[in-house]
Short mmCIF file of C-alpha atoms and ligand atoms in Angstrom, two decimals:
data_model
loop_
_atom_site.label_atom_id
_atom_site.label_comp_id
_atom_site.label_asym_id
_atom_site.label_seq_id
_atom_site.Cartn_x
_atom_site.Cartn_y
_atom_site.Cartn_z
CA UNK E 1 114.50 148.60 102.75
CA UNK E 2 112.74 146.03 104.87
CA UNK E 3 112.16 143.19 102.35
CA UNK E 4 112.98 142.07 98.71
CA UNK E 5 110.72 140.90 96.34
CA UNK E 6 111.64 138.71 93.78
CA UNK E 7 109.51 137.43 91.12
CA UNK E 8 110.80 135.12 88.52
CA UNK E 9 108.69 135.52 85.13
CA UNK E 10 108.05 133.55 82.20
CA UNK E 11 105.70 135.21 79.88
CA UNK E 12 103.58 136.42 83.12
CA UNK E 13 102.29 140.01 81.68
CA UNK E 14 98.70 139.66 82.70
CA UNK E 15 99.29 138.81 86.16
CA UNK E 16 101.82 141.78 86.54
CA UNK E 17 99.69 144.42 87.57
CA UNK E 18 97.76 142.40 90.00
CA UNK E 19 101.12 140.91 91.77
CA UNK E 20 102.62 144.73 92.21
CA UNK E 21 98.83 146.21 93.82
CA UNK E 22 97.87 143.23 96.14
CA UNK E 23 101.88 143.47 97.14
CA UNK E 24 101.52 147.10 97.47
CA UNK E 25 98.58 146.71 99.36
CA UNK E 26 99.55 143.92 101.68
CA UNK E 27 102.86 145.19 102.79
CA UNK E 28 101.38 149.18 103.37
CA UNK E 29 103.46 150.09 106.26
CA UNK E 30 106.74 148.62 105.05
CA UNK E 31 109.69 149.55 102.95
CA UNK E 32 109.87 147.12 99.85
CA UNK E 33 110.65 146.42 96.74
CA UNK E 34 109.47 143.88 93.70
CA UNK E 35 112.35 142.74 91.50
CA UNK E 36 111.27 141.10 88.34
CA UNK E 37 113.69 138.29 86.94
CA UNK E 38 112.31 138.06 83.90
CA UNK E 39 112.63 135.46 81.07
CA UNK E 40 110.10 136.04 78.62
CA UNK E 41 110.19 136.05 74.94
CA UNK E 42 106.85 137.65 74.88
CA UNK E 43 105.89 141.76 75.84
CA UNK E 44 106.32 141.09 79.66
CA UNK E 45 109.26 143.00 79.84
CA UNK E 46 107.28 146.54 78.72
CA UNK E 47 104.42 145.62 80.82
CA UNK E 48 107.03 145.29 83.62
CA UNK E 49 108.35 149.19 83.07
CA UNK E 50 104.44 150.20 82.32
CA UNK E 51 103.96 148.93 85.63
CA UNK E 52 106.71 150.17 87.41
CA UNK E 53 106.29 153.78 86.17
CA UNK E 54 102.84 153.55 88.02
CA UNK E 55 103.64 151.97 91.14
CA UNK E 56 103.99 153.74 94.17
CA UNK E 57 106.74 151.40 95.45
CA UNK E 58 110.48 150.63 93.82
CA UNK E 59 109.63 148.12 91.03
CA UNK E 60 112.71 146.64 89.00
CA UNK E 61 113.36 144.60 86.15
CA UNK E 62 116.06 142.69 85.55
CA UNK E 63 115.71 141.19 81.55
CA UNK E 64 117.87 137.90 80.99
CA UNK E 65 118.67 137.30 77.16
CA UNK E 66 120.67 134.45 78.23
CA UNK E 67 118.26 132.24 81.04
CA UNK E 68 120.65 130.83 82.57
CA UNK E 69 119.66 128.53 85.30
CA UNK E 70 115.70 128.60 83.81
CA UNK E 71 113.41 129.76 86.88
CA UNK E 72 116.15 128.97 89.54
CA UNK E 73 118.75 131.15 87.47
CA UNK E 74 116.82 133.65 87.82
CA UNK E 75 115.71 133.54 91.60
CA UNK E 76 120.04 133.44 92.79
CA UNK E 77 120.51 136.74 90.12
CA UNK E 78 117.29 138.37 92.07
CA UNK E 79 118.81 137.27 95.48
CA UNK E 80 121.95 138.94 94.43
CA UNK E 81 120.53 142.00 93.21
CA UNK E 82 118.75 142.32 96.35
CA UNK E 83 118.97 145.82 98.57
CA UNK E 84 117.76 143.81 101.05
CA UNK E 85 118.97 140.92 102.80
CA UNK E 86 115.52 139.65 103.50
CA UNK E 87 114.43 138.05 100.17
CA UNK E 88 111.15 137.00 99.92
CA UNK E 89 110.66 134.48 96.32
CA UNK E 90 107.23 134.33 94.78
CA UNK E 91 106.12 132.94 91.62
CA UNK E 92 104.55 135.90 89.54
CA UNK E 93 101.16 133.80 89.05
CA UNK E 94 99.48 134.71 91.97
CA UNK E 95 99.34 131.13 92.97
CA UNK E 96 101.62 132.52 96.03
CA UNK E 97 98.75 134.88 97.52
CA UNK E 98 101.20 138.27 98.63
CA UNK E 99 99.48 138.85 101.41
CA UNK E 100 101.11 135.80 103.07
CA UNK E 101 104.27 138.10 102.91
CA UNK E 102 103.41 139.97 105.55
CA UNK E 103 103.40 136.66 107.66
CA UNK E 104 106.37 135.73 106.19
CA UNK E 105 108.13 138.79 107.39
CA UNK E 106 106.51 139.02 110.91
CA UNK E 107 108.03 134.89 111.45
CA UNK E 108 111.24 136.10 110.03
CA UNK E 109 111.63 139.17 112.12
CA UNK E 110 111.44 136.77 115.44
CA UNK E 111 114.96 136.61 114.47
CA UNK E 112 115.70 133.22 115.54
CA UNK E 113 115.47 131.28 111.90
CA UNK E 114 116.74 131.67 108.47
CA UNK E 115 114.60 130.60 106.36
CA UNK E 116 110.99 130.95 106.33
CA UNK E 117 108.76 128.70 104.04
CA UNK E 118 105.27 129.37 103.09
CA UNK E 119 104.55 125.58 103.32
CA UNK E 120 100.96 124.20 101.74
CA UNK E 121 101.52 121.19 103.97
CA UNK E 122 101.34 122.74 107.35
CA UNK E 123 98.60 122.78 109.37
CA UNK E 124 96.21 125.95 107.82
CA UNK E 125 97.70 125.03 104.50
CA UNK E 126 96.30 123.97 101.43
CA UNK E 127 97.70 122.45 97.94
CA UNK E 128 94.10 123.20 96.21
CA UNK E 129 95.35 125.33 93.21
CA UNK E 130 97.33 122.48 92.34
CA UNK E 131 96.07 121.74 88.39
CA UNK E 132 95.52 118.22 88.92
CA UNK E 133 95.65 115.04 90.87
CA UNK E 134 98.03 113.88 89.24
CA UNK E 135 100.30 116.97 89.83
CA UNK E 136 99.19 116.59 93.46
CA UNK E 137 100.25 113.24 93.56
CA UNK E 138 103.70 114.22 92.10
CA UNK E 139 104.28 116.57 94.30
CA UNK E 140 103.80 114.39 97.40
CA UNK E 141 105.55 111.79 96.11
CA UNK E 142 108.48 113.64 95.26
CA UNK E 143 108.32 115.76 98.61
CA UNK E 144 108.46 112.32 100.64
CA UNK E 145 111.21 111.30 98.34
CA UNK E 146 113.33 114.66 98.69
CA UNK E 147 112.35 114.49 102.70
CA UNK E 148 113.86 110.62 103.11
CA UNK E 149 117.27 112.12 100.97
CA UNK E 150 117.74 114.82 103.32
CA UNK E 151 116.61 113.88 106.73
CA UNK E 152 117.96 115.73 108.88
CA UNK E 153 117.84 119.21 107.06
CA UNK E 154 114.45 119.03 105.63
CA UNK E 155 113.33 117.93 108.96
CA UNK E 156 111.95 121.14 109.65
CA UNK E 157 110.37 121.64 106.36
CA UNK E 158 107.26 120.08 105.42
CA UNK E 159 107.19 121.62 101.51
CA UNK E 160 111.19 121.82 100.43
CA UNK E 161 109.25 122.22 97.04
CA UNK E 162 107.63 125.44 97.42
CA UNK E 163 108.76 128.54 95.25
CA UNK E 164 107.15 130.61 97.97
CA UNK E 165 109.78 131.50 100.78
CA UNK E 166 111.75 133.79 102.57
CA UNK E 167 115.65 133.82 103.27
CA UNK E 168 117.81 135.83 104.94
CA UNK E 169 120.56 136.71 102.41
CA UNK E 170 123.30 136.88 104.67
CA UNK E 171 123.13 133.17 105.64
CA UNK E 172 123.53 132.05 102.07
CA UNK E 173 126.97 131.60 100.40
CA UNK E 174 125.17 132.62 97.19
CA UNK E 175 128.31 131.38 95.29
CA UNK E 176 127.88 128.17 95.86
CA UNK E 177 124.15 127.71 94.60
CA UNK E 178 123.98 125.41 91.80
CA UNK E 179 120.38 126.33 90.44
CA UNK E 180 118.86 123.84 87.84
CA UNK E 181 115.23 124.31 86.98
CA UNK E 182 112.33 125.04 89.22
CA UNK E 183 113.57 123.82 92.78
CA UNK E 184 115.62 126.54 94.15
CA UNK E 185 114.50 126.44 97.74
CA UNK E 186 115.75 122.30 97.63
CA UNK E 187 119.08 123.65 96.90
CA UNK E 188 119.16 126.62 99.35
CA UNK E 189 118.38 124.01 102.00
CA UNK E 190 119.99 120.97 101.02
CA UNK E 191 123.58 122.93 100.84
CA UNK E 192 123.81 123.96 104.15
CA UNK E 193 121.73 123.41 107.43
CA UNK E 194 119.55 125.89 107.97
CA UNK E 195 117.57 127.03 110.79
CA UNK E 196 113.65 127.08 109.35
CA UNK E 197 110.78 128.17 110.14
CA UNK E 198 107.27 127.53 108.35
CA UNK E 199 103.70 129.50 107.92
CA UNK E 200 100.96 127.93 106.08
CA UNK E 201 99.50 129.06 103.11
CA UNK E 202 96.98 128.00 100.41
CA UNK E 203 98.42 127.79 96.46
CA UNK E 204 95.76 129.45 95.02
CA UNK E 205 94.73 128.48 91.23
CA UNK E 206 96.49 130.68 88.75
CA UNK E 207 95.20 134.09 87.80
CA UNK E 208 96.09 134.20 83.92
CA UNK E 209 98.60 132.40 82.05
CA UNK E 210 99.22 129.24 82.19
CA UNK E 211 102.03 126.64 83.86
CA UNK E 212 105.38 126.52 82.54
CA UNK E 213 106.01 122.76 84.79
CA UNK E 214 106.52 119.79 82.42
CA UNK E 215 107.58 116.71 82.26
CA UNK E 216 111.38 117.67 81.43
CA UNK E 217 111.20 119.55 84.83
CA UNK E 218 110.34 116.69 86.32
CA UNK E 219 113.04 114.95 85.30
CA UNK E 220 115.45 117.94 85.59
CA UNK E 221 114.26 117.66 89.32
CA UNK E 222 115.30 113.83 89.93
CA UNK E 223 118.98 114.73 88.36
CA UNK E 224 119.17 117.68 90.41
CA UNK E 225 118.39 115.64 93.76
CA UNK E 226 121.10 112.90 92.47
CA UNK E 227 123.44 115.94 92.36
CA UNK E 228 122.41 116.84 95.58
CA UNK E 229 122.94 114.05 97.20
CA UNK E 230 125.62 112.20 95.92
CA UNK E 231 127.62 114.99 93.66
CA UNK E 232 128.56 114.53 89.78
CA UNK E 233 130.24 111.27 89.74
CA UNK E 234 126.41 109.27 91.06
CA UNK E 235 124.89 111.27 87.87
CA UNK E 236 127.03 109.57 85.79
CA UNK E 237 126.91 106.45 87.49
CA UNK E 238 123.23 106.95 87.20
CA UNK E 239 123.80 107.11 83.60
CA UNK E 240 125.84 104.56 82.68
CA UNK E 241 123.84 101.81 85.15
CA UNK E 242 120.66 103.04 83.21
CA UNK E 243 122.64 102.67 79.65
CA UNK E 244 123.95 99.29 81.38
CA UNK E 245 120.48 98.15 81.60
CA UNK E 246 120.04 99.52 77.84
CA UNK E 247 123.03 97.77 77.06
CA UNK E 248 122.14 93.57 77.96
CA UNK E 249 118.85 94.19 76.95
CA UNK E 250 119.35 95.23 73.95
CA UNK E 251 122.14 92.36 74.08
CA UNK E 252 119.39 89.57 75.34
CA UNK E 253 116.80 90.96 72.75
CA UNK E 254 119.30 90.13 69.80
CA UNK E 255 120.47 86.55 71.07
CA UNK E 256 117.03 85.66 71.30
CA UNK E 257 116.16 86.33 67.54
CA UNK E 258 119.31 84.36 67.02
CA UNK E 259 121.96 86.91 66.89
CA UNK E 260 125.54 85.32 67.37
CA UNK E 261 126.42 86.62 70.84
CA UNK E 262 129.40 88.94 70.03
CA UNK E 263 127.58 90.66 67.30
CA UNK E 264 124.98 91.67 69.66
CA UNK E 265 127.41 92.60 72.21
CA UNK E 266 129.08 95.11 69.14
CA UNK E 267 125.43 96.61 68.55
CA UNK E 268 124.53 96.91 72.03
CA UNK E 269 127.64 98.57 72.49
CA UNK E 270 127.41 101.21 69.73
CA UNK E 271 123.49 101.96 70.55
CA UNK E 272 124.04 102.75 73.92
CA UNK E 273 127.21 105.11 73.26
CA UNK E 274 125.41 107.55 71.68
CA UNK E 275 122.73 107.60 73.59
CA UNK E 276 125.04 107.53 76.85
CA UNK E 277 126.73 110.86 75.12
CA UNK E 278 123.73 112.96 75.00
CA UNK E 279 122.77 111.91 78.43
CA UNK E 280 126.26 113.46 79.56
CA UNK E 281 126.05 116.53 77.56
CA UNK E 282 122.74 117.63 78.17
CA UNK E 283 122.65 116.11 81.78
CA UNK E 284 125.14 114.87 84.14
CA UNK E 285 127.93 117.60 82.44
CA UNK E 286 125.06 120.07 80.97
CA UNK E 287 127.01 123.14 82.85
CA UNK E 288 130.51 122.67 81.45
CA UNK E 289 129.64 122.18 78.13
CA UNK E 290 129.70 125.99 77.42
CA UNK E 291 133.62 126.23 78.49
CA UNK E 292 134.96 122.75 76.59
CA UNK E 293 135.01 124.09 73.37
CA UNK E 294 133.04 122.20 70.22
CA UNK E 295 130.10 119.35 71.04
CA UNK E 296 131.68 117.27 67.69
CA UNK E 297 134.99 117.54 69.80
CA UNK E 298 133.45 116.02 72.82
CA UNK E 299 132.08 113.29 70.81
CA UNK E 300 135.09 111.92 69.21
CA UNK E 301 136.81 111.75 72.30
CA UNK E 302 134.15 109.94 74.01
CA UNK E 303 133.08 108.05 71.22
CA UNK E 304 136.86 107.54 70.58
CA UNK E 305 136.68 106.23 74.37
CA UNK E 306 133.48 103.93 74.30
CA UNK E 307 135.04 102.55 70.86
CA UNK E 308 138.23 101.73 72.25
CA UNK E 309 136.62 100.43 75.72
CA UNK E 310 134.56 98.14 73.68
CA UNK E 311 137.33 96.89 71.62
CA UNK E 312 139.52 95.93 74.86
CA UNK E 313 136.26 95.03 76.63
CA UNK E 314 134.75 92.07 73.94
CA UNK E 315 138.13 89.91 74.05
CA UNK E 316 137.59 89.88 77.66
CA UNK E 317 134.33 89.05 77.26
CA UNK E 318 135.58 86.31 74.81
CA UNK E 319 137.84 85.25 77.46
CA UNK E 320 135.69 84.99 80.24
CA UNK E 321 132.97 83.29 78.65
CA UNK E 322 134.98 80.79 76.66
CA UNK E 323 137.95 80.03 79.15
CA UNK E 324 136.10 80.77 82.57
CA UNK E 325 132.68 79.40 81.49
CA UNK E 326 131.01 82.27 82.60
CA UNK E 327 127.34 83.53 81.25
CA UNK E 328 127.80 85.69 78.45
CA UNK E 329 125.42 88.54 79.92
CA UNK E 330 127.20 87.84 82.94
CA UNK E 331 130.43 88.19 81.82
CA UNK E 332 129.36 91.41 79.46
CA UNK E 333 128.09 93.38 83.13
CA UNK E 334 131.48 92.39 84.83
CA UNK E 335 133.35 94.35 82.34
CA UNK E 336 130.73 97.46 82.36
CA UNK E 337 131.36 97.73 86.09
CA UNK E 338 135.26 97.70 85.52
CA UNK E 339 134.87 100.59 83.10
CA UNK E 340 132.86 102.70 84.86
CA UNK E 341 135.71 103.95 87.17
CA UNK E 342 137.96 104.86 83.77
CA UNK E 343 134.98 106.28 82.10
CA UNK E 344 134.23 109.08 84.41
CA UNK E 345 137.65 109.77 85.20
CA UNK E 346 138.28 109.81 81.25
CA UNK E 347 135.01 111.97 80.94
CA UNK E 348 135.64 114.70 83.82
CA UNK E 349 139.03 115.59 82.90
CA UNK E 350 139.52 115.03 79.43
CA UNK E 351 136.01 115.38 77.29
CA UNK E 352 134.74 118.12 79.68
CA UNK E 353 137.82 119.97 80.93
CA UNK E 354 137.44 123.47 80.03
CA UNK E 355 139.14 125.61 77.40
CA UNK E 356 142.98 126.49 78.46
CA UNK E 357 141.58 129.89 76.74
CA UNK E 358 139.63 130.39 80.02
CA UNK E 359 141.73 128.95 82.62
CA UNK E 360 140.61 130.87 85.50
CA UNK E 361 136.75 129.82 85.54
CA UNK E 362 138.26 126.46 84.35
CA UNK E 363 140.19 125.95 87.04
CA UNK E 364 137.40 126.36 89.29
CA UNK E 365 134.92 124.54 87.69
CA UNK E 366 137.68 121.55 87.82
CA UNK E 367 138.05 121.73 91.06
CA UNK E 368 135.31 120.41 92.64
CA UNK E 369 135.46 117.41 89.89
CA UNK E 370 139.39 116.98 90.91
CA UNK E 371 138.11 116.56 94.46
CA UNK E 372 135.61 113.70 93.67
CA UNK E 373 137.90 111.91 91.38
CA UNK E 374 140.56 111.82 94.10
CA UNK E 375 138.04 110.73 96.88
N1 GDD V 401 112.66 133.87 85.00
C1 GDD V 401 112.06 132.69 84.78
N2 GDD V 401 112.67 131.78 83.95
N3 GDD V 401 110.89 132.41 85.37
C2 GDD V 401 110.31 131.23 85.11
C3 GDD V 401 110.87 130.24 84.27
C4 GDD V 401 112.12 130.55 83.66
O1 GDD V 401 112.70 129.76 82.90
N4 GDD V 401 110.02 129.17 84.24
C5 GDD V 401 108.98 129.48 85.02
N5 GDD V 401 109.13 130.73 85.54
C6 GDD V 401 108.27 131.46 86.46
C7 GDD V 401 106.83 131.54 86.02
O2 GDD V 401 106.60 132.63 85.17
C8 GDD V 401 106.14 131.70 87.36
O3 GDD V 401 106.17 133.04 87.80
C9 GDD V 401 106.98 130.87 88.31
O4 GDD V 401 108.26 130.77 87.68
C10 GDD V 401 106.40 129.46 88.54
O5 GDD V 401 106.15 128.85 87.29
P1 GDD V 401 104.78 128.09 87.01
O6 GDD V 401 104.80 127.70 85.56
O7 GDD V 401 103.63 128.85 87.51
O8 GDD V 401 105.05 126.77 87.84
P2 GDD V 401 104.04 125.91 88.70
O9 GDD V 401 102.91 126.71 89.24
O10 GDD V 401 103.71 124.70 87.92
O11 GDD V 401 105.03 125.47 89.88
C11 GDD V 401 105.09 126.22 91.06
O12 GDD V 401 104.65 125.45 92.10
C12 GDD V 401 105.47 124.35 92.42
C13 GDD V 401 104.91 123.61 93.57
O13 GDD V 401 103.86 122.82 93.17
C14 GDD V 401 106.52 126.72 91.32
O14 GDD V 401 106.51 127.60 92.42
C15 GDD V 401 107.45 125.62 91.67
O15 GDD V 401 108.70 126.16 92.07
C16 GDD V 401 106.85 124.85 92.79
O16 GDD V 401 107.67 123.74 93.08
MN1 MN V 402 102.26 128.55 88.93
#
């Protein structure tokens, strides 16, 4: 086998056919396969086999009941089911034209890089089947932003946001991939430094179908870089700074309508605790939740947390604005930023911590979390 295929599908059927005969076509003289990572809740999966019964080249299917990962999820479980350790990753739209493949694979077989990215922002390259200007916009925007976090190992890659890439298997520690929605080629790159190398291509408009981006990708994408780039513990801090924020304004909004000052700070207080909670679970801690037993569990104990916090945290208040004369809003942030430490620590290893039921994967997945904490 020269090269792996793998598509990762969403409710793609009508583009199937189309994806397997121009990838038949384009790649002629080579031995390769197409390995569908498939998603769907729709009939993809039988136009997958129809297709596959037909083709003249290996076709798979790998059906996920449980989508782990979304569209990233599924590109690591293609990788791994690879016979090859060249792995090319298309999207199954025909956005990614497959005849670029074959350029793909001649780059790659130079032998001297990694990774090879079809890149739409290389000279020859085009973004034009991008839906919109505002999606082009985005996508600039976030590709300078993603560029300036990782200097030095996106330096050599001028589209870390493509889906459209090749990568040599055994450079990968495929354990280690983290994959969270649609930007699995950021994480491939930003884990380890890898040598790349880039061919242009133009992202051609859809064929049928339509995009599965939204707006909750989007901001799946910002937590993921966050992750990235500064590990668990920034997520959080994200979090909290954002719930902070919540926090005094909600604080300054009451005072002004002539709320007595501690009241607000007790309303503030209990608003942005639940809303700090789903943030965690769904967010910052979204991949433990699964192994630390019951969400209502995980609520008490950090509501149980918060509400004990803010009990020890208003007398403080009290004190400091009554015997040290400081502001009250003042005073309130001081004491935020001398939880947060507890909080996490409190968070990682006692709300989250995984099942004793389970205490292998637990102990691995508290590892990493052990490691931050102590640093
Ligand atoms: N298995 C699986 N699971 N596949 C998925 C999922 C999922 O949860 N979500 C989307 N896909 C598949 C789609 O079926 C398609 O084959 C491919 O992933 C890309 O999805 P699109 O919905 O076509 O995304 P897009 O065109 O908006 O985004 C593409 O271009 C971006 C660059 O602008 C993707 O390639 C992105 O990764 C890329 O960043
Ligand atoms: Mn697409």
């Amino acid at each position: 086998m020269d090269l792996s295929v793998i598509v990762p599908t969403f409710n793609e059927g009508p583009n199937v056919a189309e994806l397997v005969r121009r990838t038949t076509d384009a790649l002629a003289d080579r031995a390769v396969e197409v390995i569908f990572v498939d998603d769907s809740t729709d009939d993809t999966p039988d136009i997958i086999r129809a297709v596959a019964a037909a083709a003249s080249i290996p076709v798979r299917l790998i059906h996920r009941d449980d989508p782990v990962g979304g569209l990233g999820g599924a590109v690591v479980e293609g990788i791994k089911a690879a016979a090859s350790d060249r792995c090319v990753v298309m999207d199954g739209d025909l956005q990614h034209p497959p005849e670029v493949i074959a350029d793909l694979l001649a780059r790659a077989e130079l032998g001297d890089v990694d990774v090879v990215v079809a890149s739409r922002y290389v000279a020859g390259g085009t973004s034009d089947g991008l839906a919109n200007a505002v999606r082009t916009m985005v996508s600039r925007a976030s590709t300078l932003l993603t560029k300036s976090m990782f200097p030095k190992k996106l330096h050599n890659c001028s589209d870390p946001m493509t889906g459209f890439f090749l990568v040599d298997r055994s450079a990968l520690e495929v354990e280690t991939l983290q994959p969270r929605g649609f930007k699995i080629l950021l994480e491939i790159l930003a884990r380890k430094q890898m040598r790349i190398a880039e061919v242009p291509f133009s992202f051609a408009p859809r064929f049928a179908g339509e995009s599965k981006a939204s707006f909750s990708q989007g901001m799946r994408f910002l937590l993921q870089l966050t992750m990235l780039r500064f590990g668990r513990m920034s997520a959080f801090a994200l979090v909290g700074g954002l719930g902070a924020v919540a926090n005094l304004a909600i604080m300054w909004g009451l005072q002004t309508v002539g709320v007595q000052y501690i009241i607000a700070a007790v309303i503030a207080s209990v608003v942005t605790i639940v809303a700090n909670f789903l943030a965690l679970e769904y967010l910052v801690f979204a991949d433990m939740r699964a192994e630390s037993g019951l969400m209502r569990h995980r609520f008490i104990k950090s509501f149980t947390f918060n509400g004990v916090e803010a009990i020890v945290r208003i007398p403080v208040i009290w004190v400091l604005v009554s015997q040290a004369h400081i502001q009250s809003v003042v005073a309130a942030g001081l004491t935020l930023i001398a939880a947060f430490v507890v909080r996490f620590v409190f968070h990682a290893l006692v709300v989250y911590a995984p099942k004793k039921s389970r205490i292998g994967k637990a102990a691995r997945a508290i590892e990493p979390l052990e490691d931050e904490v102590t640093a």
